[in-house]
Coordinates of C-alpha atoms and ligand atoms in Angstrom, one line a residue:
X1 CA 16.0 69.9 -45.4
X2 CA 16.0 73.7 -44.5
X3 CA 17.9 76.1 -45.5
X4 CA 21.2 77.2 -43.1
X5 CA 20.0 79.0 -40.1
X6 CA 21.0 81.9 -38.6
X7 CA 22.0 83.1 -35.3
X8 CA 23.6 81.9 -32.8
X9 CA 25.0 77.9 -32.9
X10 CA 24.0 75.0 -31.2
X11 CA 27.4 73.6 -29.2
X12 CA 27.5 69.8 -29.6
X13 CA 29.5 68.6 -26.3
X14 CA 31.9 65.4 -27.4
X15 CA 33.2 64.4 -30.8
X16 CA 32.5 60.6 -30.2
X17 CA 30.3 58.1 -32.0
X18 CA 27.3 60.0 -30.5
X19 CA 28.4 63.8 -30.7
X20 CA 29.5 63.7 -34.3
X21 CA 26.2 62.1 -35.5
X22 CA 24.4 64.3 -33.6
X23 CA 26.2 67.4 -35.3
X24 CA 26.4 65.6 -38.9
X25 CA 22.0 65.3 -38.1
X26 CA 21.9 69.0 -37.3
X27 CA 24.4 70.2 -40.0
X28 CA 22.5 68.1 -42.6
X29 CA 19.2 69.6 -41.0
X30 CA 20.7 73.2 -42.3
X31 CA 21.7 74.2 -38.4
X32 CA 24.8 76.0 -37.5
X33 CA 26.6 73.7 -35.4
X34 CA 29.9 74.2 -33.3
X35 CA 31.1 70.4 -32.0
X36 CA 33.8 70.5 -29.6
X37 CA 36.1 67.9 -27.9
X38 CA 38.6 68.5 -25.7
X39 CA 40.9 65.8 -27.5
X40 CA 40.4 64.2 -31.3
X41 CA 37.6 63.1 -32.7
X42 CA 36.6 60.0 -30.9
X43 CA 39.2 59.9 -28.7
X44 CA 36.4 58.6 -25.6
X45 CA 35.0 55.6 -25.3
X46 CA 34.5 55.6 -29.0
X47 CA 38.0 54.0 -29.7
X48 CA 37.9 51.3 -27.5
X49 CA 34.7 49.8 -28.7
X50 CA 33.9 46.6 -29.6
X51 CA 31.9 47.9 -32.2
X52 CA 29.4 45.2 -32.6
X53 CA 26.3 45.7 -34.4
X54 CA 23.4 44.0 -34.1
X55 CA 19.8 43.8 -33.5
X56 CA 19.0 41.6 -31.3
X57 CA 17.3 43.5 -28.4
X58 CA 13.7 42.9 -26.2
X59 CA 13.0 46.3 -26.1
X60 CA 11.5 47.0 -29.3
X61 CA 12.1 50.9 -30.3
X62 CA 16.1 49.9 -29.7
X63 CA 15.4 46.8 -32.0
X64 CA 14.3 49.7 -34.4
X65 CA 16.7 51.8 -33.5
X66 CA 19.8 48.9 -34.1
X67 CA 18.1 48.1 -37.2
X68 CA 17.8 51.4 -38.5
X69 CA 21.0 52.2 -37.4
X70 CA 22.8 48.7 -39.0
X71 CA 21.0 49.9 -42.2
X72 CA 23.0 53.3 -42.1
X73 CA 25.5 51.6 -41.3
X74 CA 26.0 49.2 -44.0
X75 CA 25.4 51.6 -46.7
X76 CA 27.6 54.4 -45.2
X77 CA 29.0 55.5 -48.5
X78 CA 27.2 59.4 -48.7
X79 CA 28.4 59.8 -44.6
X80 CA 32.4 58.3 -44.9
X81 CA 33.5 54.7 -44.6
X82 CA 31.8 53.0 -41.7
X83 CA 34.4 49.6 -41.8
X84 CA 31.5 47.7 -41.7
X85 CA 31.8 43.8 -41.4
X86 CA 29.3 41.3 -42.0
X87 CA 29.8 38.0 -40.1
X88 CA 26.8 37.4 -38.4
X89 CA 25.8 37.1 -34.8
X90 CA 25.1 33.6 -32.7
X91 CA 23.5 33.7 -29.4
X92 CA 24.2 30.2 -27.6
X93 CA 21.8 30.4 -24.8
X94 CA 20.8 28.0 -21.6
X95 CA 17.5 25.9 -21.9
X96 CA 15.5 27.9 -19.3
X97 CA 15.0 31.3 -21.7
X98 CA 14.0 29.8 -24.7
X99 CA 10.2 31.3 -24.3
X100 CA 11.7 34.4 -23.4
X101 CA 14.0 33.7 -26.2
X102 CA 11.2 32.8 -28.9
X103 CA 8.9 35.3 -28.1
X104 CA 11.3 37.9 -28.6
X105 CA 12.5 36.5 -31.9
X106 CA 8.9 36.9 -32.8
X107 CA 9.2 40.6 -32.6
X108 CA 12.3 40.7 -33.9
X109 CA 11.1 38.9 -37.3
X110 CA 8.5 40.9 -37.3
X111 CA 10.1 44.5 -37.4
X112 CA 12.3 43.0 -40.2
X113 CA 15.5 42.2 -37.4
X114 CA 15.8 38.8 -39.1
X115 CA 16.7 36.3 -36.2
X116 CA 16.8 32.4 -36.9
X117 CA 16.2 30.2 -34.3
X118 CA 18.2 27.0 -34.2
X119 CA 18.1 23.7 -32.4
X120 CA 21.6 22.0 -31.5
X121 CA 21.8 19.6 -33.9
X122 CA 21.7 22.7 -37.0
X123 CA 23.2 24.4 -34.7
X124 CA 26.4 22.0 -34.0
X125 CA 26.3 21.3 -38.1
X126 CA 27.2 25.3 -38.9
X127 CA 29.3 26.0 -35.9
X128 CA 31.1 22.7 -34.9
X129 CA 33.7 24.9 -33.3
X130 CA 31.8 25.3 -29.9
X131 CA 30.7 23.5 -26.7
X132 CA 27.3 23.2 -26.7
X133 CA 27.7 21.0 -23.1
X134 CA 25.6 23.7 -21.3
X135 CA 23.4 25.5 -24.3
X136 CA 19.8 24.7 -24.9
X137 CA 19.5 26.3 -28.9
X138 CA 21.0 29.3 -30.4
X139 CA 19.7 32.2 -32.1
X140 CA 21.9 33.5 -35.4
X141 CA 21.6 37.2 -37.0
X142 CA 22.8 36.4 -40.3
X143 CA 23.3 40.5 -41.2
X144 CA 25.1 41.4 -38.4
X145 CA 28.7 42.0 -37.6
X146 CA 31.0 44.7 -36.3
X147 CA 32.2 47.9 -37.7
X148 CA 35.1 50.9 -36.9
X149 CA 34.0 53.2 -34.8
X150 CA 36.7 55.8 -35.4
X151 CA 35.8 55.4 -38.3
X152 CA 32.3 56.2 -37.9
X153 CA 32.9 59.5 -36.0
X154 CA 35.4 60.5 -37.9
X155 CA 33.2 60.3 -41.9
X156 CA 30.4 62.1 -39.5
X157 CA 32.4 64.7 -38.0
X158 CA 34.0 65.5 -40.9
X159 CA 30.7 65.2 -42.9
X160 CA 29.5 67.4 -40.6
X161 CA 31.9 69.7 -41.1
X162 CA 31.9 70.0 -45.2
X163 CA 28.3 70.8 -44.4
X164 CA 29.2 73.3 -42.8
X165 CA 29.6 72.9 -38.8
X166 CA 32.8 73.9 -36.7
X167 CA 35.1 71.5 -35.7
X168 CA 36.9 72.6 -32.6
X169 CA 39.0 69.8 -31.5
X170 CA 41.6 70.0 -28.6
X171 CA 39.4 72.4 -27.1
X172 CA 37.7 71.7 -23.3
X173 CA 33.9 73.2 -22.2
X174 CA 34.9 74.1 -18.6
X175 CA 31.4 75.7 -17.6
X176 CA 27.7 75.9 -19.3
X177 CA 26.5 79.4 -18.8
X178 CA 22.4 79.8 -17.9
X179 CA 22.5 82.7 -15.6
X180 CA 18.6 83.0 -15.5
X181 CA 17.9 79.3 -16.1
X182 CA 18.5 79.1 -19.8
X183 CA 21.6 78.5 -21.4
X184 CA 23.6 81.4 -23.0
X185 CA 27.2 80.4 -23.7
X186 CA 29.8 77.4 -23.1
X187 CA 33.5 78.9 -21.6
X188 CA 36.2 76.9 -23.0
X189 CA 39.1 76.2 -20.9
X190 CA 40.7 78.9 -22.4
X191 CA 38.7 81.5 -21.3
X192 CA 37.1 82.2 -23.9
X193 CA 33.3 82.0 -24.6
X194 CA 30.7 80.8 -27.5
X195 CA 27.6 82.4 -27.2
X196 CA 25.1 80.1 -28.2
X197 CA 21.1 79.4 -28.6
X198 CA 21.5 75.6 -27.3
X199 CA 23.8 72.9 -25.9
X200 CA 23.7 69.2 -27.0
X201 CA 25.7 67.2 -24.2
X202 CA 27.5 63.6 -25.7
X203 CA 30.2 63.9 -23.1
X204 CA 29.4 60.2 -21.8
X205 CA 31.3 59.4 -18.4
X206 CA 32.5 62.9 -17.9
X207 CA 28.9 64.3 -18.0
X208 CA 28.4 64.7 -14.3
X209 CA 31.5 66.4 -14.3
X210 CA 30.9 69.3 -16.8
X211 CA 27.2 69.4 -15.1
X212 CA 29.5 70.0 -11.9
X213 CA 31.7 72.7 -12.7
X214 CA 28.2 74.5 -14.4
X215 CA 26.7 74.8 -10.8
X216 CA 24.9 71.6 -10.2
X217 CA 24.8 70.1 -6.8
X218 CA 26.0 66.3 -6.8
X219 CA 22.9 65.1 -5.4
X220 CA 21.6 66.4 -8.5
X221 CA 23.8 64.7 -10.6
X222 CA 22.4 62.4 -13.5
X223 CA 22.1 58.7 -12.2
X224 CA 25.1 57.8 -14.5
X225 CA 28.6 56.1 -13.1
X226 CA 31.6 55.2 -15.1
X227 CA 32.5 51.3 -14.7
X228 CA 35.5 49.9 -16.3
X229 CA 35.4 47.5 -18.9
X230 CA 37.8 44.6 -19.3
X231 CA 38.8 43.4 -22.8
X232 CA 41.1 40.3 -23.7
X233 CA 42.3 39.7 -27.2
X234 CA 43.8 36.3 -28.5
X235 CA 45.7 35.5 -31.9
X236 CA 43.5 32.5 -33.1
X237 CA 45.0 29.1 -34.7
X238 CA 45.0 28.6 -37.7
X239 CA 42.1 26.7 -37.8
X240 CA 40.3 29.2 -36.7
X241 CA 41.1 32.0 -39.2
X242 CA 38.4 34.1 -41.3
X243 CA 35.3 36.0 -41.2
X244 CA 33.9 34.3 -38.0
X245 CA 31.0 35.2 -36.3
X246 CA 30.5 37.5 -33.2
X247 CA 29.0 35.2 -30.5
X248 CA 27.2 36.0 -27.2
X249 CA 27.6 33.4 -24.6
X250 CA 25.1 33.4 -22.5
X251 CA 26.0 30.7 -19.8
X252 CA 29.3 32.1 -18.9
X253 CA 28.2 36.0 -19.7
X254 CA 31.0 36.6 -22.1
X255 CA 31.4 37.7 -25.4
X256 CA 33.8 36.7 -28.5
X257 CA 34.1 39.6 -30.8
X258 CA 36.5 38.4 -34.1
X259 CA 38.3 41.4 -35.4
X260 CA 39.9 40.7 -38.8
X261 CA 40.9 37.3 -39.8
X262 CA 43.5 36.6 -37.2
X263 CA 42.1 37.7 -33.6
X264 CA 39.3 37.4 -31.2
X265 CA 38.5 39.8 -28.4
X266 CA 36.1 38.7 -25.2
X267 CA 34.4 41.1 -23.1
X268 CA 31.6 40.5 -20.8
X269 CA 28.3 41.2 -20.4
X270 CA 27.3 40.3 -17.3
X271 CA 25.1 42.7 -15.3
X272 CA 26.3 42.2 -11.9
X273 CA 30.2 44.2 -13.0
X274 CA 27.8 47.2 -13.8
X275 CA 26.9 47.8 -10.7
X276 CA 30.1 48.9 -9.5
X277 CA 29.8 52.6 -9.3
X278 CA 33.5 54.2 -10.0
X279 CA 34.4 58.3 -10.9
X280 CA 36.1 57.8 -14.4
X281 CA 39.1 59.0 -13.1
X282 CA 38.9 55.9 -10.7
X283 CA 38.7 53.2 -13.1
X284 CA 41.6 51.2 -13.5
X285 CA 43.6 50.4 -16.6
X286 CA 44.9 47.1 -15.4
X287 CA 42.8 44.2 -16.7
X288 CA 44.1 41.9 -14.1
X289 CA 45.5 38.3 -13.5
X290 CA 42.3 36.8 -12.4
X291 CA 39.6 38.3 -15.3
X292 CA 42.5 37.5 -17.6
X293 CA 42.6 34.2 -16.0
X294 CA 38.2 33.6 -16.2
X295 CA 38.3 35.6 -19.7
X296 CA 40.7 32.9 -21.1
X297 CA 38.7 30.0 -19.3
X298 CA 35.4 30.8 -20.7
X299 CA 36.5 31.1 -24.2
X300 CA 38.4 28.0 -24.2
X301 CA 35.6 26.2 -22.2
X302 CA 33.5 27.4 -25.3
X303 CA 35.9 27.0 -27.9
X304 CA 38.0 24.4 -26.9
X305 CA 40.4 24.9 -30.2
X306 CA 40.9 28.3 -28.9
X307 CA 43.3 26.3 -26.4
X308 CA 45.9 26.9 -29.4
X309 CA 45.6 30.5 -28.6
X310 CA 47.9 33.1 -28.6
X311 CA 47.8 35.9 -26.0
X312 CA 47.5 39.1 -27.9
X313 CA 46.7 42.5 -25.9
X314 CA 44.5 43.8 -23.5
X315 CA 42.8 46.6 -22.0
X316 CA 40.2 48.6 -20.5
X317 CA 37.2 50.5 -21.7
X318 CA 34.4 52.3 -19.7
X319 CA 31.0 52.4 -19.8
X320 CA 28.9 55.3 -19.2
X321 CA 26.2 53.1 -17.2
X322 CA 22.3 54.2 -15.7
X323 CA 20.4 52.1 -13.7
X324 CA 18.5 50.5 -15.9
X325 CA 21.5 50.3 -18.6
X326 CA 19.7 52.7 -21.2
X327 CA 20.7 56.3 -22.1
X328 CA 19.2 59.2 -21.1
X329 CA 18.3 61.1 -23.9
X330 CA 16.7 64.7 -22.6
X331 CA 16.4 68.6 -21.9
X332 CA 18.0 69.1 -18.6
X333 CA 15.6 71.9 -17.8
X334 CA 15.2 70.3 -14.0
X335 CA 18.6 70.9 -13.3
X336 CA 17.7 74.8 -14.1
X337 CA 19.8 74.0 -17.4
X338 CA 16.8 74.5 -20.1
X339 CA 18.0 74.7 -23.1
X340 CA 20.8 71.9 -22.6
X341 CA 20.4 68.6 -23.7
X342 CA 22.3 65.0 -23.4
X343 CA 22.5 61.9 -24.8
X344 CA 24.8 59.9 -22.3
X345 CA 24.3 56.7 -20.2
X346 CA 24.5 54.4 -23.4
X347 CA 25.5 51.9 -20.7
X348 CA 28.4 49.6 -23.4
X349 CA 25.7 49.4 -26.1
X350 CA 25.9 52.8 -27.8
X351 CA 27.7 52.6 -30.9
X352 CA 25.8 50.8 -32.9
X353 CA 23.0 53.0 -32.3
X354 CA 24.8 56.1 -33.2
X355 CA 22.9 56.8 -36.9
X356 CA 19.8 56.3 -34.6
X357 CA 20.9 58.3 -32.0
X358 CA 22.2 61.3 -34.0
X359 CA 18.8 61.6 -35.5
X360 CA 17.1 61.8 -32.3
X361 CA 19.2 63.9 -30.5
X362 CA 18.9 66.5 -33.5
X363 CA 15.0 66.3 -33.7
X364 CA 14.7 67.1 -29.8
X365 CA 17.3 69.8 -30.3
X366 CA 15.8 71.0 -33.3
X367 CA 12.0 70.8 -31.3
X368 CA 10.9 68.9 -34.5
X369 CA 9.8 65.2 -35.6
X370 CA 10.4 63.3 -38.8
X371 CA 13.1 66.2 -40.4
X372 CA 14.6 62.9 -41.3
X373 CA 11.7 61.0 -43.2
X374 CA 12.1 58.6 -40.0
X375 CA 11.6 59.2 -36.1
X376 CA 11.6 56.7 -32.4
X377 CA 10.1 57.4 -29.7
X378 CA 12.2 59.5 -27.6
X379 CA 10.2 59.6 -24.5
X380 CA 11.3 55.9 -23.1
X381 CA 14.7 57.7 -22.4
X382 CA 13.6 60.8 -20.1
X383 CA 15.4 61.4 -17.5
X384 CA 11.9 61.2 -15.1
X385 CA 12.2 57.3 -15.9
X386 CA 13.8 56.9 -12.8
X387 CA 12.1 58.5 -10.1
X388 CA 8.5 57.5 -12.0
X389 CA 9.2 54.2 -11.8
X390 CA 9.0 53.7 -15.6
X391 CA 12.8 51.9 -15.8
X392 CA 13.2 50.2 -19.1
X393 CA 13.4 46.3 -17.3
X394 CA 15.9 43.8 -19.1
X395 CA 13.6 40.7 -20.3
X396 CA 17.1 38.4 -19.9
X397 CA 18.1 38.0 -16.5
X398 CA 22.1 39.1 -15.3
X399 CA 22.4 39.5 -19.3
X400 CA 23.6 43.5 -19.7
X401 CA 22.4 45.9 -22.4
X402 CA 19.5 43.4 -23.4
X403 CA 16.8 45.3 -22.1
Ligands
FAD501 C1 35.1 48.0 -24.1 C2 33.9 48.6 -24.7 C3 33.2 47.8 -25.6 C4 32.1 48.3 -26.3 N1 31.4 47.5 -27.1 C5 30.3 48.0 -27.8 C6 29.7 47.2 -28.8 O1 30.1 46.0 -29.1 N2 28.6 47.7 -29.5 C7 28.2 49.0 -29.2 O2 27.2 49.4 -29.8 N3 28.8 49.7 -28.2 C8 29.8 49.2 -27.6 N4 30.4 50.0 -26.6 C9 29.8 51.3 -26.3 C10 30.1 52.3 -27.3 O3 31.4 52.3 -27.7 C11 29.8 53.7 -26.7 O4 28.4 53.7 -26.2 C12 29.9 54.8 -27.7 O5 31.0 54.7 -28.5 C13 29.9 56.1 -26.9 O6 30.1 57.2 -27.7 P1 29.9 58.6 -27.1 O7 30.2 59.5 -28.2 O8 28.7 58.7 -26.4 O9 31.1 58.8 -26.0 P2 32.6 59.0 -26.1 O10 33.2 58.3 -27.3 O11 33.3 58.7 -24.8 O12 32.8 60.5 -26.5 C14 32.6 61.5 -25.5 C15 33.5 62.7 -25.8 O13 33.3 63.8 -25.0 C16 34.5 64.5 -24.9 N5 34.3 65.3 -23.7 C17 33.9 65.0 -22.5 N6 33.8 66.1 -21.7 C18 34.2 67.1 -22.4 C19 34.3 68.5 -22.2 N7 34.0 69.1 -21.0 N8 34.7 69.3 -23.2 C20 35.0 68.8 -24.4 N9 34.9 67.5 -24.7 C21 34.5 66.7 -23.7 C22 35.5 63.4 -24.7 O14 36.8 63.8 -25.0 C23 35.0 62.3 -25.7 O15 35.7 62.4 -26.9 C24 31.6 49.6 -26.0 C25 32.3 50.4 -25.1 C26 33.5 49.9 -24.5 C27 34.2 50.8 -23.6

């Protein structure tokens, strides 16, 4: 790595999952970081994630990416504690995908993602627990699981910090400052000012807004909206304590994420809710009678032992969603903002690509490739994507974040 740089710092926008890799990247890269968050570290999106981690996507530099990233990860032990749990991840899907199915388990394989393909009778034998009424095979990640995000941004903040960056928590960026098209200085909200040589932007939902109070017009706004996110848990019986594996049910377009030994959260992941375009001050906190009513329906239609379940808690998390459900991950020189990059739009999938993310973000800061003994290819997440036509398109219909 080089040696500590001089000069002014980079500002990196947002102390999340995404933010504090991105400064622990630069900071290990020898740059002189400032990373700022208006609250505590991860104190966004970050704490109300699922925090599943797996591989299993069709795209296949984000398959690379999740695997990379599951790798970091699971050995996080130079970085902090990453609360990472293997229990493996089952896909239960309908007849009519399995060639889309097999075809991207091929890929899959063959990067390293290990994904076993199963028929219903193996399947039934290793998950009895389930319906399988409706599901045409299932696909199992044996290495996957779930992990603590907090956790995560917290041992890479903090890394980030022994290493020498500025931590400057409870502090807002009310303006970016690029009087002649290239950025000079943040303004924090209290007035004062950090002159800087570039701006790294992981300020997820609340992008638009910071781009807004720096002088750009809404219809110049990046294409990303806020959309809230519904989570359920349950307390589960007995007989369904222990290290259980996160499943993706494809028919009903939920989720069941275990947490611990004693609890099981469902989510959903079907497309259509991300198309409701909300301001994240807009997004309600209420969960609802009648998704608290379908969320308990699909997982007992699923899991029909899950009938013994206990209501535990609920709430609501938002997504930072694009149109195609990928981030953007670019210089924002079009907006007359050169020298300002983001990394926002992760769409609900972003956490487990943070190791992945971090890296990237700090080699298109940085203007350099392979710093890290490992680079992906950036340019699939421009921000041109969308009016070029070159949208990343989801191989698994309705299904979100699969693309
Ligand atoms: C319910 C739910 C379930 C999810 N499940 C999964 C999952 O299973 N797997 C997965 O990989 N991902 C999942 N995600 C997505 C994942 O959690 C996010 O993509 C990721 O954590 C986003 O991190 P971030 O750092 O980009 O954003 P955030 O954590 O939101 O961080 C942005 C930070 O920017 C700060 N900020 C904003 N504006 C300013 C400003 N002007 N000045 C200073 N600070 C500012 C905020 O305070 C905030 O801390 C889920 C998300 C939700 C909500």
């Amino acid at each position: 790595m080089q040696g500590a740089s001089a000069g002014k710092p980079i500002v990196v926008v947002g102390a999340g999952s995404t933010g504090s890799s991105t400064a622990y990247h630069l900071a290990k890269a020898g740059q002189r970081v400032v990373l700022v968050d208006r609250g505590q570290i991860a104190n966004g999106t970050t704490s109300r994630s699922s925090a599943v981690v797996r591989t299993h996507y069709s795209n296949e530099v984000v398959a690379r990416m999740a695997l990379y990233s599951r790798d970091v990860l699971k050995d996080f032990s130079s970085v902090g504690e990453s609360g990472f749990n293997r229990t493996g991840m089952l896909i239960l899907a309908p007849p009519e995908i399995r060639e889309t199915v097999l075809g991207n388990i091929a890929m899959l394989n063959g990067i390293g993602a290990r994904n076993d393909f199963m028929e219903i009778p193996e399947a039934m034998e290793a998950f009895p627990e389930f319906n399988y009424d409706d599901i045409g095979f299932a696909v199992l990640e044996p290495e996957s699981g779930y992990a603590d995000p907090v956790g995560v941004a917290n041992s890479y903040a903090r890394s980030a910090e022994r290493q020498g960056a500025q931590l400057l928590l409870g502090t807002e960026v009310s303006r970016l400052k690029a009087p002649s098209g290239t950025v000079e200085s943040v303004e924090l909200s209290d007035g004062s000012q950090i002159e800087c040589s570039k701006v790294m932007l992981c300020t997820n939902v609340w992008t638009n807004e910071l781009l807004a109070r720096s002088g750009v017009a809404p219809d110049r706004f990046l294409p990303i909206w806020a959309v809230g996110h519904p989570m359920v848990a349950f307390n589960r019986p007995a007989s369904y304590h222990g290290n259980r594996p996160v499943v993706w049910d494809y028919p009903q377009k939920t989720y069941y994420k275990p947490e611990g030994r004693y609890l099981v959260y469902v989510g959903t992941v079907d497309s259509a809710l991300d198309q409701r375009h909300s301001d994240p001050a807009q997004v309600s906190q209420d969960v609802g009678s009648e998704t608290l009513e379908s969320f308990t329906g699909a997982l007992v239609t699923r899991m029909p032992l899950m009938a013994e379940g206990v209501l535990h808690s609920t709430y609501v998390g938002m997504y930072d969603v694009t149109p195609d459900q990928h981030p953007i991950i670019d210089e924002l020189s079009e907006l007359g903002l050169s020298g300002v990059f983001c990394c926002a739009g992760l769409s609900g999938h972003g956490f487990k690509l943070s190791p992945a993310l971090g890296l990237m973000n700090a080699e298109m800061v940085m203007g350099e490739t392979g710093i890290f003994g490992r680079t992906f290819d950036r340019s699939i997440f421009a921000l041109s994507r969308f009016k070029e036509g070159k949208e990343m398109r989801a191989k698994y219909p309705g299904m979100a974040a699969v693309a």
